Coordinates of C-alpha atoms in Angstrom, one line a residue:
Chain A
X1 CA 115.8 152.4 79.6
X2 CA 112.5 151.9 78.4
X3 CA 109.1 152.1 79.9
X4 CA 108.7 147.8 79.2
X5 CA 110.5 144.9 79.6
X6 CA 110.9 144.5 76.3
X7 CA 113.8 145.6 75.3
X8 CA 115.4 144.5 78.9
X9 CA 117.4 141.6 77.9
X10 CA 116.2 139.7 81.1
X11 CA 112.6 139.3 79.6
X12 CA 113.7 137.2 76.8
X13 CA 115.1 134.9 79.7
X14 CA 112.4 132.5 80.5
X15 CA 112.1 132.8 84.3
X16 CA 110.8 136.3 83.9
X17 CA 107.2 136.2 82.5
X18 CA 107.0 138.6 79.9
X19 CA 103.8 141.0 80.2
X20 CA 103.4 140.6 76.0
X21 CA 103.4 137.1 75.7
X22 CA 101.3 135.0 78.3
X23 CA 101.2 131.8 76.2
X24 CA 105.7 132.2 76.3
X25 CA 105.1 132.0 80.3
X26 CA 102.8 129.2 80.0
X27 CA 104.8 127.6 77.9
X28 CA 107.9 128.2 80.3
X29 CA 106.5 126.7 83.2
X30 CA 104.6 123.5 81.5
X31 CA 108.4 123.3 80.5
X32 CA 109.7 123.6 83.6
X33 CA 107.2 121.4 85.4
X34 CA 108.1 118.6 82.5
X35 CA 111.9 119.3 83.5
X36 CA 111.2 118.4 87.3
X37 CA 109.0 115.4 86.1
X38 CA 111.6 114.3 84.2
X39 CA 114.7 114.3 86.3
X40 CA 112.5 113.4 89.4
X41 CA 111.5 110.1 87.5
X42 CA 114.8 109.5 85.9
X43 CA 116.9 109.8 89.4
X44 CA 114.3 107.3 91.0
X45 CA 114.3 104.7 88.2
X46 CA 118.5 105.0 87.3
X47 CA 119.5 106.7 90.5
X48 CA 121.7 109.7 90.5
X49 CA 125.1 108.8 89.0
X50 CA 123.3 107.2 85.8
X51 CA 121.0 110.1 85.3
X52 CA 121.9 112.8 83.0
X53 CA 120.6 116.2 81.7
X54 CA 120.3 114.9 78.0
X55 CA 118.0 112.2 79.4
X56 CA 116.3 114.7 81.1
X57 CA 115.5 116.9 78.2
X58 CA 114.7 114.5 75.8
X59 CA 112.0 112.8 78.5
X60 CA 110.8 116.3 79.5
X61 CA 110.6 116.8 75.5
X62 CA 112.7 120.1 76.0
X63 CA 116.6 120.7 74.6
X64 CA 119.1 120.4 76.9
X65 CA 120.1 124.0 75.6
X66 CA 116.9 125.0 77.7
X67 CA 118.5 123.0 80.9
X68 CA 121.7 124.5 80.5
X69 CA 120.6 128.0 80.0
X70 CA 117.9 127.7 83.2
X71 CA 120.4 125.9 85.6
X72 CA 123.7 127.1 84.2
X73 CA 126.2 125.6 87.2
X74 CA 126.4 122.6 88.1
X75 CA 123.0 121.5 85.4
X76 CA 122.3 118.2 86.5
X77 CA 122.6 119.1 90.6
X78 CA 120.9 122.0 90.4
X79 CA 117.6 120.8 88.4
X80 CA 117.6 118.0 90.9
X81 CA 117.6 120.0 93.8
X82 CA 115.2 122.2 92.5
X83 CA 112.9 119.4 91.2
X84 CA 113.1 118.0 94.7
X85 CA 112.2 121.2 96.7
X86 CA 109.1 121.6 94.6
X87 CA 108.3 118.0 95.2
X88 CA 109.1 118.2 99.0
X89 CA 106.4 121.7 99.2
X90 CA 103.9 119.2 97.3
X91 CA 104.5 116.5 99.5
X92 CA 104.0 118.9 102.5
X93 CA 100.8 120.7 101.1
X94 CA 102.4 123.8 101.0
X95 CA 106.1 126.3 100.6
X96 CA 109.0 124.8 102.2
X97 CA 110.4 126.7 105.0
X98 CA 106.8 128.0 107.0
X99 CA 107.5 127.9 110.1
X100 CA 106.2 125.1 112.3
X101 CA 102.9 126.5 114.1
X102 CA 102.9 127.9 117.1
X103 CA 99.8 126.7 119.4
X104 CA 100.8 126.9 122.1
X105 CA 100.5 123.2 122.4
X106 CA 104.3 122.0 121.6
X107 CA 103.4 118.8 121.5
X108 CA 100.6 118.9 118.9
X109 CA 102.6 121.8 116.8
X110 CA 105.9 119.1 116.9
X111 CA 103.2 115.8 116.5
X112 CA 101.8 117.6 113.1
X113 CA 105.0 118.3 111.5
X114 CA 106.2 114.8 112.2
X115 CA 103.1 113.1 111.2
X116 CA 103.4 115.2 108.1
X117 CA 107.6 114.0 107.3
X118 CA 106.3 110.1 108.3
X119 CA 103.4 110.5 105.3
X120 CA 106.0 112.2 103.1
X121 CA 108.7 109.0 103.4
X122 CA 105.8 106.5 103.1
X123 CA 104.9 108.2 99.7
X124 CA 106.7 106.4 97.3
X125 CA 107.1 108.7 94.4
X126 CA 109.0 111.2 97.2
X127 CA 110.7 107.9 99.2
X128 CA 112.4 106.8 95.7
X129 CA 113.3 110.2 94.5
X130 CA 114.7 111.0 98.3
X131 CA 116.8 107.8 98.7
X132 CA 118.4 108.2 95.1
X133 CA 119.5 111.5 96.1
X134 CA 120.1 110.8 99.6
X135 CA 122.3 108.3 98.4
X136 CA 124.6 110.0 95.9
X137 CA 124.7 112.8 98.8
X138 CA 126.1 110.3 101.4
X139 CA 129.1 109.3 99.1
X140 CA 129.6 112.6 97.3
X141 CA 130.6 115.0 99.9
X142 CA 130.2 118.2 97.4
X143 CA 126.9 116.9 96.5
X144 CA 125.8 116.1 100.1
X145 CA 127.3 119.4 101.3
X146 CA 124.5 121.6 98.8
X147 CA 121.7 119.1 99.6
X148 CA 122.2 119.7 103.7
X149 CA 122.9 123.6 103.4
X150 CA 120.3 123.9 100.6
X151 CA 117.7 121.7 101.4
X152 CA 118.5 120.0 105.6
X153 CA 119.3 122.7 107.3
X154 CA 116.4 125.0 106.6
X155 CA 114.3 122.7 108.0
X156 CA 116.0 121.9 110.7
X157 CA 116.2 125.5 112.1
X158 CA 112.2 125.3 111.4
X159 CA 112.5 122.9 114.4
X160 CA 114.9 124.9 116.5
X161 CA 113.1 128.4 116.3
X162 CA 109.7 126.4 117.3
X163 CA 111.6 125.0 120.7
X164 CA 113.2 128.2 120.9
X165 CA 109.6 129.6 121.2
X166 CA 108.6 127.2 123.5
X167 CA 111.8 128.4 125.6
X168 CA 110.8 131.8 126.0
X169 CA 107.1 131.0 126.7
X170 CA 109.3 129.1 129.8
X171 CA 107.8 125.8 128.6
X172 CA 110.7 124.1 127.4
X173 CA 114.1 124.0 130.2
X174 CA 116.7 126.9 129.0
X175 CA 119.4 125.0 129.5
X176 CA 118.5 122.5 127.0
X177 CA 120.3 122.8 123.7
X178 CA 117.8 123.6 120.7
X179 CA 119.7 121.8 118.1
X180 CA 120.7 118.9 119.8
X181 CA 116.5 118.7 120.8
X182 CA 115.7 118.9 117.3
X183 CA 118.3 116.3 115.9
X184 CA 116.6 113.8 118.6
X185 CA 113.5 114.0 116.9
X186 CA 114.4 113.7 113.1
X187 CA 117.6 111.7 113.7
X188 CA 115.5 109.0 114.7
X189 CA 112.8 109.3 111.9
X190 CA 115.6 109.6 109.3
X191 CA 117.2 106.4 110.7
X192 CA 114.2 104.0 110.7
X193 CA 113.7 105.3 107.3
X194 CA 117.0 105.0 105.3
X195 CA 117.7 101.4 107.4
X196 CA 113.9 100.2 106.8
X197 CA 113.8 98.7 110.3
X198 CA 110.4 99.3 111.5
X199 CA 107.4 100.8 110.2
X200 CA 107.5 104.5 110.0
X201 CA 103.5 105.2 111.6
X202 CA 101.7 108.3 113.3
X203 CA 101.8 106.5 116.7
X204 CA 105.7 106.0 116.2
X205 CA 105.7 110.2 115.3
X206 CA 103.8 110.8 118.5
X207 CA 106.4 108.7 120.8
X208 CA 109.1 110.5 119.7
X209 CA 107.5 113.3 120.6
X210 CA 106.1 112.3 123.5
X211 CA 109.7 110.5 124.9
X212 CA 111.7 114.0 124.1
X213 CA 109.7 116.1 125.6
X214 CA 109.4 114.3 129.0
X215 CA 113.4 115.4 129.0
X216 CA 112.5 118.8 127.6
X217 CA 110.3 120.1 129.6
X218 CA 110.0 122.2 132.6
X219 CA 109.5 120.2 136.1
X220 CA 106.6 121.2 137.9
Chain B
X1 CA 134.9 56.6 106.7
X2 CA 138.5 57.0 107.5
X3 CA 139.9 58.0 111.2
X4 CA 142.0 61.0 109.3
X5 CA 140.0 63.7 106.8
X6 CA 142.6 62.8 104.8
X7 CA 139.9 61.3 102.5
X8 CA 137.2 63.3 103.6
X9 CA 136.1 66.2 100.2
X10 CA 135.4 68.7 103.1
X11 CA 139.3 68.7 104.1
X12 CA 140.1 70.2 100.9
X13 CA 137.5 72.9 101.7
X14 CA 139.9 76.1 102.9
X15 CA 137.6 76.8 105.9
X16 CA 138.3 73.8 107.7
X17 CA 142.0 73.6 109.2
X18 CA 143.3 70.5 108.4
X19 CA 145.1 68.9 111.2
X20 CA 147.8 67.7 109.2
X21 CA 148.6 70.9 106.8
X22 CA 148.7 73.8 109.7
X23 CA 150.4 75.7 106.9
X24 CA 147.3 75.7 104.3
X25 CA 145.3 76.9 107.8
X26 CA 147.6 79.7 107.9
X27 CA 147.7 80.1 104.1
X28 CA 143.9 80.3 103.8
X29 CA 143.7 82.9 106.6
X30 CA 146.1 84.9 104.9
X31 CA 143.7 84.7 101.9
X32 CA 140.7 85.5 103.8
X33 CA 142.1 88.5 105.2
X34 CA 143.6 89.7 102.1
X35 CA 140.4 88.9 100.5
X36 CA 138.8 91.4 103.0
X37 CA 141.3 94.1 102.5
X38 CA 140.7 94.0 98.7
X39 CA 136.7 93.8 99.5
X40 CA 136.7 97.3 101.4
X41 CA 139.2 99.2 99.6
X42 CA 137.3 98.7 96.2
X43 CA 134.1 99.3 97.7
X44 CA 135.7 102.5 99.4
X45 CA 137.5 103.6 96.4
X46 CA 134.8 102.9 93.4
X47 CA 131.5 102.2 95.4
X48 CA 129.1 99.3 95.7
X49 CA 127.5 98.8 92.3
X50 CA 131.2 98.8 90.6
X51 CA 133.5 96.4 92.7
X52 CA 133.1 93.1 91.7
X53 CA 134.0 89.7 92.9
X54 CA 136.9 89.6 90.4
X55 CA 138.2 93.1 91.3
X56 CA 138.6 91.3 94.3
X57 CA 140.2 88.1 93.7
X58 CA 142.5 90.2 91.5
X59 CA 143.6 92.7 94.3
X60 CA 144.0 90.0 97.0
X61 CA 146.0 87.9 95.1
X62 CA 143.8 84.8 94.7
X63 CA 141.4 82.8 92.5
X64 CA 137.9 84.3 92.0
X65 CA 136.6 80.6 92.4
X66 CA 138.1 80.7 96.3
X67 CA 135.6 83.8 96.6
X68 CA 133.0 82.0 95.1
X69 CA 133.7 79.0 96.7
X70 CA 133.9 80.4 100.5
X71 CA 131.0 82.6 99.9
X72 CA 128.5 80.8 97.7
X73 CA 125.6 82.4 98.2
X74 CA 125.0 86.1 96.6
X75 CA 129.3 86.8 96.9
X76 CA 130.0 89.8 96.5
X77 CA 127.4 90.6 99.4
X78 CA 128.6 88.3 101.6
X79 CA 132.2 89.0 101.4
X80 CA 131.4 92.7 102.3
X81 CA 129.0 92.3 105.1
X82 CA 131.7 89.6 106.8
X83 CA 134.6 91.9 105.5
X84 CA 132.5 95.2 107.3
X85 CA 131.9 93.0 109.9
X86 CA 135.5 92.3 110.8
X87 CA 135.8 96.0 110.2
X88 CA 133.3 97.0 113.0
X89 CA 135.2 94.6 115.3
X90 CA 138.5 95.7 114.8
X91 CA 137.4 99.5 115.0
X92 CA 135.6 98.6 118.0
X93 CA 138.5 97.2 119.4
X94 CA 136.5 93.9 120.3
X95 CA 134.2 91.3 118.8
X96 CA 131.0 93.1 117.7
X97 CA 128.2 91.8 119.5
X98 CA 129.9 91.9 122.7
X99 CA 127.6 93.3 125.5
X100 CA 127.6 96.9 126.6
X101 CA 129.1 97.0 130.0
X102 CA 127.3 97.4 133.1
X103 CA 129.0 99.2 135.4
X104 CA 125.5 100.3 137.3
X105 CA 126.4 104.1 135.9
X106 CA 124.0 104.0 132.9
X107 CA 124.8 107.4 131.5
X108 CA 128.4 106.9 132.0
X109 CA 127.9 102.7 129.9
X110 CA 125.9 104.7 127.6
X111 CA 128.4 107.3 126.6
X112 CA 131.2 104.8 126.6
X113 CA 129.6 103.2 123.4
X114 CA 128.7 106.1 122.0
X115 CA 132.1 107.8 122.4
X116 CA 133.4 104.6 120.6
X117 CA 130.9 104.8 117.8
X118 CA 131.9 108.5 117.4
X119 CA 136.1 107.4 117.5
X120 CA 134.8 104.7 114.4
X121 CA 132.7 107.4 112.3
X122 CA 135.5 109.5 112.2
X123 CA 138.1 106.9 111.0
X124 CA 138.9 107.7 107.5
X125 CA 138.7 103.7 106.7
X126 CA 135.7 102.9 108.4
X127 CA 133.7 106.5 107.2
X128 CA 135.0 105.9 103.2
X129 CA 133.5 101.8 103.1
X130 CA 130.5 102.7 106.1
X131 CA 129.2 104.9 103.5
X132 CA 129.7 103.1 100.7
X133 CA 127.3 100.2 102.0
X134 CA 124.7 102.7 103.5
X135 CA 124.1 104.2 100.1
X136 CA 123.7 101.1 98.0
X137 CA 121.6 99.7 100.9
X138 CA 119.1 102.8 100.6
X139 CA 118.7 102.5 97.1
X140 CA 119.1 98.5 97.1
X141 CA 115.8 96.9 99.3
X142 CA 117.3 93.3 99.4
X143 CA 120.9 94.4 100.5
X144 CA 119.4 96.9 102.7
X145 CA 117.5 94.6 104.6
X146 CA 120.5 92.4 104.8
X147 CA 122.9 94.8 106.1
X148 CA 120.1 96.1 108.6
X149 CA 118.8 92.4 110.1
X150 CA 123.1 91.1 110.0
X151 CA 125.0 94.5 110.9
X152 CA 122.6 96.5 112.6
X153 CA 119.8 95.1 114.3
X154 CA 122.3 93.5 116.8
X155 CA 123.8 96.3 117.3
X156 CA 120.1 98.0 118.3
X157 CA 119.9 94.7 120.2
X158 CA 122.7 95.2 123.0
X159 CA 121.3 99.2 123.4
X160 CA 117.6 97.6 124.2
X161 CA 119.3 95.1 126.8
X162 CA 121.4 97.9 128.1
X163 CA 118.2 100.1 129.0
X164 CA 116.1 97.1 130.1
X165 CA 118.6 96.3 132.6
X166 CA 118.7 99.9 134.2
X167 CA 114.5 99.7 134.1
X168 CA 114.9 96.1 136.0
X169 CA 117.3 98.2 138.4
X170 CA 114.6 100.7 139.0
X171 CA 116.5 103.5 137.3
X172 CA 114.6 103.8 134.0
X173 CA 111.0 104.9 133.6
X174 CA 109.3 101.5 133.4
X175 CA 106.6 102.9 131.0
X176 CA 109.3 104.1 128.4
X177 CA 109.8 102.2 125.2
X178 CA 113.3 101.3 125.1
X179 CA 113.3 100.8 121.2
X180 CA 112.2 104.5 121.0
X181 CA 114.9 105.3 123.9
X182 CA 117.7 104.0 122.4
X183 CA 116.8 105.1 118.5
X184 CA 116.9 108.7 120.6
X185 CA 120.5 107.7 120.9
X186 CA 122.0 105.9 117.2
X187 CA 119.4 108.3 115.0
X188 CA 120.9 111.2 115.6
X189 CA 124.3 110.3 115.7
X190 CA 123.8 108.9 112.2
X191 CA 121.9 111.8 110.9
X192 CA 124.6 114.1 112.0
X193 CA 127.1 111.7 110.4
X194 CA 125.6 110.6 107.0
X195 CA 124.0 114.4 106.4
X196 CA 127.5 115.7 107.4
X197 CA 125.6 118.6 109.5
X198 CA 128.1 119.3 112.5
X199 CA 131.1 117.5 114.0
X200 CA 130.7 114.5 115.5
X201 CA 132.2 114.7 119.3
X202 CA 132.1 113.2 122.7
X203 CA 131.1 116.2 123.6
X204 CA 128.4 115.3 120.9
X205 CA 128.0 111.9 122.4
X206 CA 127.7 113.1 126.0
X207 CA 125.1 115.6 125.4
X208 CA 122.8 113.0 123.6
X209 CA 122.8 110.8 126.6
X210 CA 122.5 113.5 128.9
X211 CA 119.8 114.7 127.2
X212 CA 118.0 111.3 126.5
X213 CA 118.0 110.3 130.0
X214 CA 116.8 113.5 131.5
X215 CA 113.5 112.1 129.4
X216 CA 114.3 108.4 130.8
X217 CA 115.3 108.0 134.4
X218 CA 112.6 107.5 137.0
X219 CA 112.3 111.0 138.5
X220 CA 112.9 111.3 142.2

């Protein structure tokens, strides 16, 4: 094996930024980043069914070759998914999956990382995007089934490790159940958001928060 | 005007039984409910945005202008809210919009309807067309709004008069919101349903009120 990557057959794949040509890996990623636009705009305009990766690649001015050869199973699912994680972390300021921050303060840490999912659903590049695919994922179970393990679920144990915390720092009662604590704080956001029935707001954030914790906490 | 409606335009309208013709009454029932049959297994089978009002007609057997003429405004909409409707009510074993009971044991009324909602969620029928109409109202803001002021907001309704009765008994924390209390209920029983996270149980059920009301009741 040689001393470079280049004669690895890896570096010629696009993912790998190849240490001889810089401009390649710029090129990669303005390519990649036009991939995301594209399927990101073309799910919220057409929604999910009536999206496809040739309409991706020709908006995103790359072949579909390039889409196939980047997300080789299941193309179209797997650029969305993708596209939609990287929107999520811009959304959020920052990598999906930190942990929720540990204060000390549970209500403030839990407050913050509401307030920050109720400005996320009130943006409406992310609120058209989400409900396309939340949409397609409610009626396609394979489809829903990669979008909760892939994208759901991490977050949600985000939540349950924070009250978990909060449960050894013998704040939070032992006997109540971490998951079902988390659920009753995003079930509800998630609810006035996909059935539009009142506003989504900071305050609202805070009463949730506020409410679940009064049955959360440790009695003095 | 004549003293039969013999000569009255509106007797020829289906929706009024006329008096002398008990079978067109039972004829045009017939028709209805076929009508809502064919509504709810298209929608189930092919989805929102590709059943039509002459899918319908076809599959129940009768005239697309009976649809049109029973349900002028916006038909297909209107056939499926009234067909989901009917649904709701026969899954619930009662007329939607009936009370929830107050037996003076609010955790035990408050499990009882969400026990039921759980029994309804997990019946094939009801699950295949629910979701159906959830995910064309999250992409569609005009049927959305429809299903959620028609279907669901009296639903949220008797849940808010459930928990205002146990605060005017003195049970429930006067200061709590019962909006927020009872979305602590319904969101995360449909966030576990429509993200198909974990099973839906009464087990399920009866932790969430359990949980909920540790938060709510007036503490001793």
């Amino acid at each position: 094996m040689s001393d470079t990557q280049a004669s690895d057959p890896q570096a010629s794949d696009a993912k790998a930024p190849d240490p001889k040509a810089p401009d390649a890996s710029r090129r990669s990623e303005r390519s990649r980043r036009a991939i995301y636009a594209a399927a990101l705009a073309l799910v919220a305009e057409h929604g999910y069914a009536r999206t496809t990766v040739e309409g991706i690649a020709a908006r995103a001015g790359v072949g579909k070759q390039t889409i196939y050869r980047w997300w080789p199973a299941n193309s179209k699912a797997a650029v969305l998914l993708e596209a939609f994680l990287d929107l999520a972390e811009e959304a959020a300021g920052g990598p999906a999956g930190s942990e929720i921050p540990d204060t000390g303060d549970l209500a403030a840490d839990l407050k913050a990382v509401l307030r920050a999912t109720v400005d996320e659903l009130n943006d409406p590049a992310f609120d058209r995007t989400a409900r396309a695919l939340a949409a397609e994922g409610i009626v396609d179970p394979d489809l829903g089934a990669e979008f909760t393990a892939r994208l759901l679920e991490p977050q949600l144990r985000l939540y349950a490790r924070r009250i978990e915390a909060a449960q050894a720092a013998g704040l939070v009662d032992p006997a109540a159940d971490p998951r079902i604590a988390l659920e009753l704080l995003v079930g509800p956001l998630h609810h006035r958001w996909l059935n539009r029935t009142l506003p989504l707001t900071h305050a609202y954030a805070d009463s949730l928060v506020d409410l679940v914790l009064r049955g959360l906490l440790v009695r003095k």
